[in-house]
Amino acid sequence: MSRIETRCVQGGYTPKNGEPRQIPIIQSTTFKYDTSEDMGKLFDLEASGYFYTRLQNPTNDHVAARICELEGGTAAMLTSSGQAANFYAVFNIANAGDHVVACSAIYGGTYNLFAVTMKKMGIDFTFVSPDCTAQELDAAFRPNTKALFGETIANPALCVLDIEMFAKAAHRHGVPLIVDNTFATPINCRPIEWGADIVTHSTTKYMDGHGSGVGGAIVDSGRFNWNRYAEKFPGLTTPDESYHGITYTERFGLEGAFITKATAQLMRDFGSIQSPQNAFLLGLGLESLHVRMQRHCENGQAVAEFLAGHEKVAWVKYCGLPGDKYYERGQKYLPKGSCGVVSFGVKGGRKAAEAFMKHLKIAAIETHVADARSCCLHPASATHRQMSDEELLAAGVSPDLVRLSVGLESKEDLIEDLDQALRAI
Ligand SMILES: *Cc1c(COP(=O)(O)O)cnc(C)c1O
């Protein structure tokens, strides 16, 4: 199957004669075998098959295979959340004593995971500006650096990552580029085509698309040559004594080593699995991802243009607006559109932003983003409420900032609702 629309609908699952048309939910923790020898081969990773859902489940594997086809990778896995996906993707190759370079414009949860929790595990992070030069990026690398990390479209800063430049820098230093592609989705950008090696997702957002299940995914491009930098990545290129002495790159090749190791070691030990029920819902969401993203972008663009022209709006951030700081990068990496998330400032600061949101009738106040129903958040009075106005500015969240996630409702209704709420301030 070649085109992305067809992959959304039919990727990852091809039923044989008489089998279910829809991906079946295999709601079973275990799988039965006739002999201990049969099962032993699975444990030794000599035969492929299922034995325990913490490691693998057919429903999850079909849905992971669909996401793999969408991103153009060679192997993929689902995780219980986007947080688990980013943790596994980095921890699969970075251990205590190692170092990782990450773009500073990333999701707050990922920032905490890296700067606080993984730091406690002995992994050091250096954060670089999304607008850094190639020289500044080079200067952040150390001999023990194991990966470079960024988000295609940063949540909530809405910066667009220069994926090509970041990929080249990662490869100059012999490490993979990991890109969190949650906001763009593979419909609008496929980071592997721009040189990224590993792609992660919070499938909780547009992929599920209906606010129904928390989940994550990791996709490997199969293109990073672990063997060439074998001394940097011993976990992939030397025998795993916790897995009967298997060497992942030898047994599974460059196309399968990364995901097999993350499944066999990290999923075995941490157990952040997605439930087959949630994987089924995610699979349903993917079937309309191409149709929904188009509409999210159309509505997002219309709302951003309306806000940019409104007298009560101080500023708007949306890379589809000519004049936006990331407009050119958006045209390069996101020619079909970016996403439905728009950030803007209401004139009158914190009080005006709060008053505006109180008057909204369609967009609900939620910490969520990226689903069918429009929603909005005023970080200064919610997620960042403990901060003073000065601290907010330092964190890049101005007191007047409203993050609006534009859903799939009528854009005329949304604009009328925004207009009446702005006028009511
Ligand atoms: C939401 C989000 C995450 C975290 O995902 P969860 O599914 O909530 O764990 C990671 N990265 C980005 C870009 C996100 O928007």
Coordinates of C-alpha atoms and ligand atoms in Angstrom, one line a residue:
M1 CA 0.0 0.0 0.0
S2 CA 1.5 3.3 -1.0
R3 CA -0.5 6.4 -0.1
I4 CA -0.9 7.6 3.4
E5 CA -4.7 7.7 3.3
T6 CA -4.9 4.0 2.5
R7 CA -2.4 3.2 5.2
C8 CA -4.5 5.0 7.8
V9 CA -7.5 2.9 6.9
Q10 CA -6.0 -0.5 6.1
G11 CA -2.4 -0.5 7.4
G12 CA -1.1 -3.0 9.8
Y13 CA -3.8 -5.6 9.5
T14 CA -4.7 -7.8 6.5
P15 CA -7.2 -10.4 7.5
K16 CA -7.0 -13.8 5.8
N17 CA -9.9 -15.8 4.4
G18 CA -12.8 -15.8 6.9
E19 CA -11.0 -13.6 9.5
P20 CA -12.5 -10.5 11.2
R21 CA -12.5 -7.4 9.0
Q22 CA -11.8 -5.1 11.9
I23 CA -8.7 -5.6 14.1
P24 CA -9.9 -8.0 16.8
I25 CA -9.5 -7.1 20.5
I26 CA -7.4 -10.0 21.9
Q27 CA -8.5 -9.5 25.5
S28 CA -6.2 -12.2 27.0
T29 CA -3.2 -11.9 29.3
T30 CA -1.7 -15.2 28.2
F31 CA -1.4 -17.6 25.2
K32 CA -1.6 -21.4 25.3
Y33 CA 1.1 -23.8 24.0
D34 CA 1.1 -27.6 23.6
T35 CA 4.7 -28.2 24.8
S36 CA 7.3 -26.5 27.0
E37 CA 9.7 -26.6 24.1
D38 CA 7.4 -24.5 22.0
M39 CA 7.2 -21.9 24.7
G40 CA 11.0 -22.1 25.4
K41 CA 11.7 -21.0 21.8
L42 CA 9.6 -17.8 22.4
F43 CA 11.4 -17.0 25.6
D44 CA 14.7 -17.3 23.8
L45 CA 13.4 -15.0 21.0
E46 CA 14.1 -17.9 18.6
A47 CA 10.5 -18.1 17.4
S48 CA 8.1 -15.2 17.2
G49 CA 4.7 -15.5 18.9
Y50 CA 2.8 -14.4 21.9
F51 CA 3.1 -15.7 25.4
Y52 CA 2.2 -12.8 27.8
T53 CA 0.5 -9.5 27.0
R54 CA 3.0 -7.4 29.1
L55 CA 5.5 -8.2 26.3
Q56 CA 3.3 -8.4 23.2
N57 CA -0.4 -8.7 22.2
P58 CA -1.7 -9.1 18.7
T59 CA -4.1 -6.2 18.9
N60 CA -1.4 -3.8 20.0
D61 CA 1.0 -5.2 17.3
H62 CA -1.5 -4.6 14.5
V63 CA -2.0 -1.0 15.6
A64 CA 1.7 -0.4 16.1
A65 CA 2.3 -1.8 12.6
R66 CA -0.2 0.7 11.2
I67 CA 1.6 3.6 12.9
C68 CA 4.9 2.1 11.6
E69 CA 3.6 2.2 8.0
L70 CA 2.3 5.8 8.5
E71 CA 5.7 7.0 9.7
G72 CA 7.7 5.0 7.2
G73 CA 9.6 3.0 9.8
T74 CA 10.8 -0.6 10.1
A75 CA 9.5 -1.5 13.5
A76 CA 7.2 0.0 16.2
M77 CA 5.6 -0.6 19.6
L78 CA 2.8 0.9 21.6
T79 CA 3.2 2.1 25.2
S80 CA 0.8 3.1 27.9
S81 CA 1.3 6.8 27.4
G82 CA 3.4 9.4 25.5
Q83 CA 5.5 9.8 28.7
A84 CA 6.4 6.1 28.6
A85 CA 7.2 6.3 24.9
N86 CA 9.7 9.2 25.4
F87 CA 11.2 7.5 28.4
Y88 CA 11.7 4.2 26.7
A89 CA 13.0 5.8 23.5
V90 CA 15.8 7.6 25.4
F91 CA 16.4 5.0 28.2
N92 CA 16.8 2.3 25.6
I93 CA 20.2 3.9 24.6
A94 CA 21.2 6.2 27.5
N95 CA 22.3 4.9 30.9
A96 CA 23.6 6.3 34.1
G97 CA 26.7 8.4 33.2
D98 CA 25.4 9.3 29.8
H99 CA 24.2 12.6 28.3
V100 CA 21.4 13.7 26.0
V101 CA 20.9 16.9 24.1
A102 CA 17.3 18.1 23.9
C103 CA 15.5 21.1 22.4
S104 CA 14.2 23.3 25.2
A105 CA 10.9 23.9 23.5
I106 CA 9.2 20.6 24.5
Y107 CA 6.1 19.4 26.3
G108 CA 6.3 20.3 30.1
G109 CA 5.9 16.6 31.1
T110 CA 8.8 15.6 28.9
Y111 CA 10.9 18.4 30.3
N112 CA 10.3 17.2 33.9
L113 CA 10.9 13.6 32.8
F114 CA 14.3 14.6 31.4
A115 CA 15.5 17.4 33.8
V116 CA 14.2 15.9 37.0
T117 CA 13.4 12.2 37.0
M118 CA 16.0 10.9 34.4
K119 CA 18.5 13.2 36.0
K120 CA 18.0 11.3 39.2
M121 CA 18.8 8.1 37.3
G122 CA 22.2 9.6 36.4
I123 CA 21.5 10.8 32.9
D124 CA 22.4 14.4 32.1
F125 CA 20.5 16.7 29.7
T126 CA 21.6 19.8 27.9
F127 CA 18.8 21.9 26.6
V128 CA 19.3 24.0 23.4
S129 CA 17.1 26.7 21.9
P130 CA 14.8 25.7 19.0
D131 CA 16.4 28.7 17.2
C132 CA 20.0 27.7 17.8
T133 CA 22.6 27.7 15.1
A134 CA 24.4 24.5 13.9
Q135 CA 27.5 25.7 15.8
E136 CA 25.5 26.2 19.0
L137 CA 24.0 22.8 18.6
D138 CA 27.5 21.2 18.0
A139 CA 28.8 22.8 21.2
A140 CA 26.1 21.0 23.3
F141 CA 27.5 17.6 22.4
R142 CA 29.9 15.7 24.7
P143 CA 31.8 12.4 24.2
N144 CA 29.1 10.6 26.3
T145 CA 26.1 12.1 24.4
K146 CA 23.8 9.3 23.2
A147 CA 20.9 11.1 21.6
L148 CA 19.4 14.3 20.3
F149 CA 15.7 15.0 21.1
G150 CA 13.1 17.5 19.8
E151 CA 9.4 18.0 18.9
T152 CA 8.2 18.6 15.4
I153 CA 5.8 21.2 16.7
A154 CA 6.4 22.1 20.3
N155 CA 3.6 21.8 22.8
P156 CA 2.6 24.5 23.9
A157 CA 5.3 26.9 22.4
L158 CA 4.3 26.0 18.8
C159 CA 7.9 26.3 17.5
V160 CA 8.7 24.2 14.4
L161 CA 11.8 22.1 14.7
D162 CA 14.5 22.4 12.0
I163 CA 14.5 18.6 11.7
E164 CA 17.1 18.5 8.9
M165 CA 19.5 20.6 10.8
F166 CA 19.0 18.6 14.0
A167 CA 19.4 15.3 12.1
K168 CA 22.7 16.4 10.5
A169 CA 24.0 17.5 13.9
A170 CA 23.0 14.2 15.6
H171 CA 24.7 12.2 12.8
R172 CA 27.9 14.4 12.9
H173 CA 28.2 13.2 16.5
G174 CA 27.3 9.6 15.9
V175 CA 24.0 9.6 17.7
P176 CA 20.3 9.2 16.6
L177 CA 17.8 12.0 16.4
I178 CA 14.6 11.2 18.3
V179 CA 11.6 13.3 17.3
D180 CA 8.2 13.5 19.1
N181 CA 5.8 13.9 16.2
T182 CA 2.6 14.1 18.4
F183 CA 1.2 17.5 17.1
A184 CA 2.1 17.2 13.5
T185 CA 1.1 13.5 13.1
P186 CA 2.5 11.5 10.1
I187 CA -0.2 13.1 8.0
N188 CA 1.4 16.5 8.1
C189 CA 5.1 15.6 8.7
R190 CA 7.1 12.3 8.6
P191 CA 10.3 13.2 10.4
I192 CA 12.1 10.0 9.1
E193 CA 11.9 11.5 5.6
W194 CA 13.9 14.5 7.0
G195 CA 16.6 12.4 8.6
A196 CA 15.1 11.5 12.1
D197 CA 16.0 8.1 13.3
I198 CA 13.3 7.4 15.9
V199 CA 9.9 8.9 16.1
T200 CA 7.7 9.0 19.3
H201 CA 4.0 9.8 19.8
S202 CA 1.6 10.6 22.5
T203 CA -1.3 8.8 20.7
T204 CA -3.5 10.4 23.4
K205 CA -3.8 13.4 21.1
Y206 CA -4.7 13.5 17.4
M207 CA -4.1 9.8 16.7
D208 CA -6.8 8.7 19.1
G209 CA -8.4 12.0 18.3
H210 CA -11.5 11.6 20.5
G211 CA -10.1 12.0 24.0
S212 CA -10.8 8.3 24.7
G213 CA -7.5 6.7 25.6
V214 CA -4.1 7.6 26.9
G215 CA -1.3 6.0 24.9
G216 CA 2.0 6.2 23.2
A217 CA 4.1 4.8 20.4
I218 CA 7.7 4.5 19.3
V219 CA 8.7 4.0 15.6
D220 CA 12.2 3.1 14.5
S221 CA 13.4 4.1 11.0
G222 CA 15.9 1.2 11.0
R223 CA 18.4 3.6 9.5
F224 CA 20.7 4.4 12.4
N225 CA 23.9 2.3 12.2
W226 CA 24.3 1.1 15.8
N227 CA 27.2 -1.1 14.7
R228 CA 29.2 1.8 13.3
Y229 CA 29.2 3.4 16.8
A230 CA 29.2 0.0 18.6
E231 CA 31.2 1.3 21.6
K232 CA 28.6 4.0 22.3
F233 CA 25.6 1.6 22.2
P234 CA 26.8 -1.6 23.9
G235 CA 23.2 -2.4 24.9
L236 CA 22.3 -3.0 21.3
T237 CA 25.7 -4.4 20.0
T238 CA 26.9 -6.7 22.7
P239 CA 25.2 -9.8 24.3
D240 CA 22.3 -9.1 26.7
E241 CA 22.9 -11.4 29.6
S242 CA 19.4 -10.8 30.8
Y243 CA 18.1 -12.3 27.6
H244 CA 20.2 -15.4 27.1
G245 CA 23.1 -13.6 25.6
I246 CA 21.3 -12.3 22.5
T247 CA 23.0 -9.4 20.6
Y248 CA 20.1 -7.4 19.3
T249 CA 21.7 -5.9 16.2
E250 CA 23.0 -9.4 15.2
R251 CA 19.8 -11.2 15.7
F252 CA 17.3 -8.6 14.5
G253 CA 19.3 -6.4 12.2
L254 CA 19.4 -2.6 12.2
E255 CA 15.7 -2.7 11.3
G256 CA 14.5 -4.6 14.4
A257 CA 17.2 -4.2 17.1
F258 CA 15.9 -1.0 18.8
I259 CA 12.3 -2.0 19.1
T260 CA 13.1 -5.6 20.1
K261 CA 15.4 -4.4 22.9
A262 CA 12.8 -1.9 24.1
T263 CA 10.2 -4.6 24.2
A264 CA 12.3 -7.5 25.6
Q265 CA 14.1 -5.4 28.3
L266 CA 12.1 -2.2 29.0
M267 CA 8.6 -3.5 28.6
R268 CA 9.5 -6.7 30.4
D269 CA 10.9 -4.7 33.4
F270 CA 8.8 -1.5 33.5
G271 CA 5.6 -2.9 32.0
S272 CA 4.1 0.3 30.6
I273 CA 1.8 -1.6 28.2
Q274 CA -1.2 -0.2 26.4
S275 CA -4.4 -2.2 27.0
P276 CA -5.7 -4.1 23.9
Q277 CA -9.0 -2.2 24.4
N278 CA -7.2 1.2 24.2
A279 CA -5.2 -0.1 21.2
F280 CA -8.4 -0.9 19.4
L281 CA -9.8 2.6 20.0
L282 CA -6.5 4.0 18.8
G283 CA -6.8 1.8 15.6
L284 CA -10.3 3.2 15.0
G285 CA -8.9 6.8 15.5
L286 CA -6.2 6.2 12.9
E287 CA -8.8 5.2 10.3
S288 CA -9.9 8.8 10.1
L289 CA -6.7 10.6 11.0
H290 CA -6.1 11.9 7.5
V291 CA -9.6 13.3 7.2
R292 CA -9.6 14.8 10.7
M293 CA -6.1 16.4 10.4
Q294 CA -7.2 18.2 7.3
R295 CA -10.2 19.7 9.1
H296 CA -8.2 20.5 12.3
C297 CA -5.8 22.5 10.1
E298 CA -8.5 24.2 8.1
N299 CA -10.4 25.3 11.3
G300 CA -7.1 26.2 13.1
Q301 CA -6.0 28.4 10.2
A302 CA -9.5 30.1 10.0
V303 CA -9.5 30.7 13.8
A304 CA -5.8 32.0 13.8
E305 CA -6.6 34.4 11.0
F306 CA -9.8 35.7 12.8
L307 CA -7.9 36.2 16.1
A308 CA -5.0 37.9 14.3
G309 CA -7.4 40.5 13.0
H310 CA -9.3 41.0 16.3
E311 CA -8.9 44.3 18.2
K312 CA -9.0 42.6 21.6
V313 CA -6.2 40.2 20.7
A314 CA -2.6 41.3 21.4
W315 CA -0.8 38.5 19.5
V316 CA -1.3 35.1 17.8
K317 CA 1.1 32.2 17.4
Y318 CA 0.4 29.8 14.6
C319 CA 2.9 28.8 11.9
G320 CA 0.3 29.0 9.2
L321 CA 0.1 32.8 9.6
P322 CA 2.4 34.7 7.2
G323 CA 4.7 36.7 9.5
D324 CA 4.7 34.1 12.2
K325 CA 8.3 33.4 13.5
Y326 CA 8.0 29.8 12.2
Y327 CA 6.1 30.5 9.0
E328 CA 9.0 29.6 6.6
R329 CA 9.9 26.5 8.6
G330 CA 6.3 25.5 8.6
Q331 CA 6.1 25.9 4.8
K332 CA 9.1 23.5 4.5
Y333 CA 8.2 20.8 7.0
L334 CA 4.4 21.2 7.2
P335 CA 3.2 22.2 3.7
K336 CA -0.2 20.6 4.3
G337 CA -0.8 22.4 7.6
S338 CA 0.5 22.1 11.1
C339 CA -2.2 21.2 13.6
G340 CA -5.3 22.7 15.3
V341 CA -3.5 24.3 18.3
V342 CA -3.3 28.1 18.3
S343 CA -1.8 30.2 21.1
F344 CA -2.8 33.9 21.6
G345 CA -2.7 36.7 24.0
V346 CA -5.8 38.7 25.1
K347 CA -5.3 42.4 25.6
G348 CA -5.7 43.2 29.3
G349 CA -3.5 40.4 30.6
R350 CA -4.4 37.7 33.1
K351 CA -7.8 39.1 34.2
A352 CA -8.9 39.6 30.6
A353 CA -7.8 36.1 29.6
E354 CA -9.8 34.6 32.5
A355 CA -12.9 36.6 31.7
F356 CA -12.7 35.7 28.1
M357 CA -12.6 32.0 28.8
K358 CA -15.5 32.2 31.2
H359 CA -17.7 33.4 28.4
L360 CA -16.8 30.7 25.9
K361 CA -19.6 28.3 25.1
I362 CA -18.1 25.8 22.7
A363 CA -14.5 25.4 23.7
A364 CA -14.4 23.8 27.2
I365 CA -11.7 24.5 29.7
E366 CA -9.5 21.4 29.8
T367 CA -5.8 20.5 30.3
H368 CA -6.2 18.3 27.2
V369 CA -5.4 19.3 23.5
A370 CA -5.8 17.8 20.1
D371 CA -9.2 16.1 20.0
A372 CA -12.5 16.4 18.1
R373 CA -13.9 18.9 20.7
S374 CA -12.4 22.3 21.0
C375 CA -10.9 23.1 24.3
C376 CA -8.7 25.8 25.8
L377 CA -6.4 26.4 28.7
H378 CA -5.1 29.5 30.5
P379 CA -1.8 28.2 31.8
A380 CA -1.2 31.2 34.1
S381 CA -4.3 30.3 36.1
A382 CA -4.1 26.5 35.7
T383 CA -0.9 24.5 35.0
H384 CA 1.4 27.4 35.9
R385 CA -0.7 29.1 38.6
Q386 CA 1.9 28.9 41.3
M387 CA 4.2 31.3 39.3
S388 CA 4.3 35.0 39.6
D389 CA 4.0 37.1 36.4
E390 CA 7.8 37.6 36.3
E391 CA 8.4 33.8 36.6
L392 CA 5.8 33.1 33.9
L393 CA 7.6 35.4 31.5
A394 CA 10.9 33.7 32.2
A395 CA 9.2 30.3 31.4
G396 CA 7.9 31.7 28.1
V397 CA 4.3 31.6 29.3
S398 CA 3.0 35.2 29.3
P399 CA 0.1 35.9 31.8
D400 CA -2.2 36.7 28.9
L401 CA -1.5 33.4 27.0
V402 CA -4.5 31.3 26.0
R403 CA -3.9 27.9 24.4
L404 CA -6.8 27.0 22.1
S405 CA -7.1 23.5 20.6
V406 CA -9.4 23.9 17.7
G407 CA -11.6 20.9 17.2
L408 CA -13.8 19.6 14.4
E409 CA -16.9 21.7 15.0
S410 CA -18.1 24.3 12.4
K411 CA -15.4 27.0 12.1
E412 CA -18.2 29.6 11.7
D413 CA -19.6 28.5 15.1
L414 CA -16.2 28.6 16.7
I415 CA -15.4 32.0 15.4
E416 CA -18.8 33.4 16.5
D417 CA -18.2 31.9 20.0
L418 CA -14.7 33.4 20.2
D419 CA -16.0 36.8 19.0
Q420 CA -18.8 37.0 21.6
A421 CA -16.4 35.9 24.4
L422 CA -13.8 38.6 23.4
R423 CA -16.5 41.2 23.2
A424 CA -17.8 40.3 26.6
I425 CA -14.5 41.0 28.3
Ligands
LIG1 C1 0.8 15.0 25.7 C2 2.2 15.0 25.2 C3 3.1 14.0 25.7 C4 2.8 13.1 26.9 O1 1.8 12.2 26.5 P1 0.8 11.4 27.5 O2 0.1 10.5 26.5 O3 0.0 12.5 28.1 O4 1.7 10.7 28.5 C5 4.3 14.0 25.1 N1 4.7 14.8 24.1 C6 3.8 15.7 23.6 C7 4.2 16.6 22.5 C8 2.5 15.8 24.1 O5 1.7 16.7 23.6

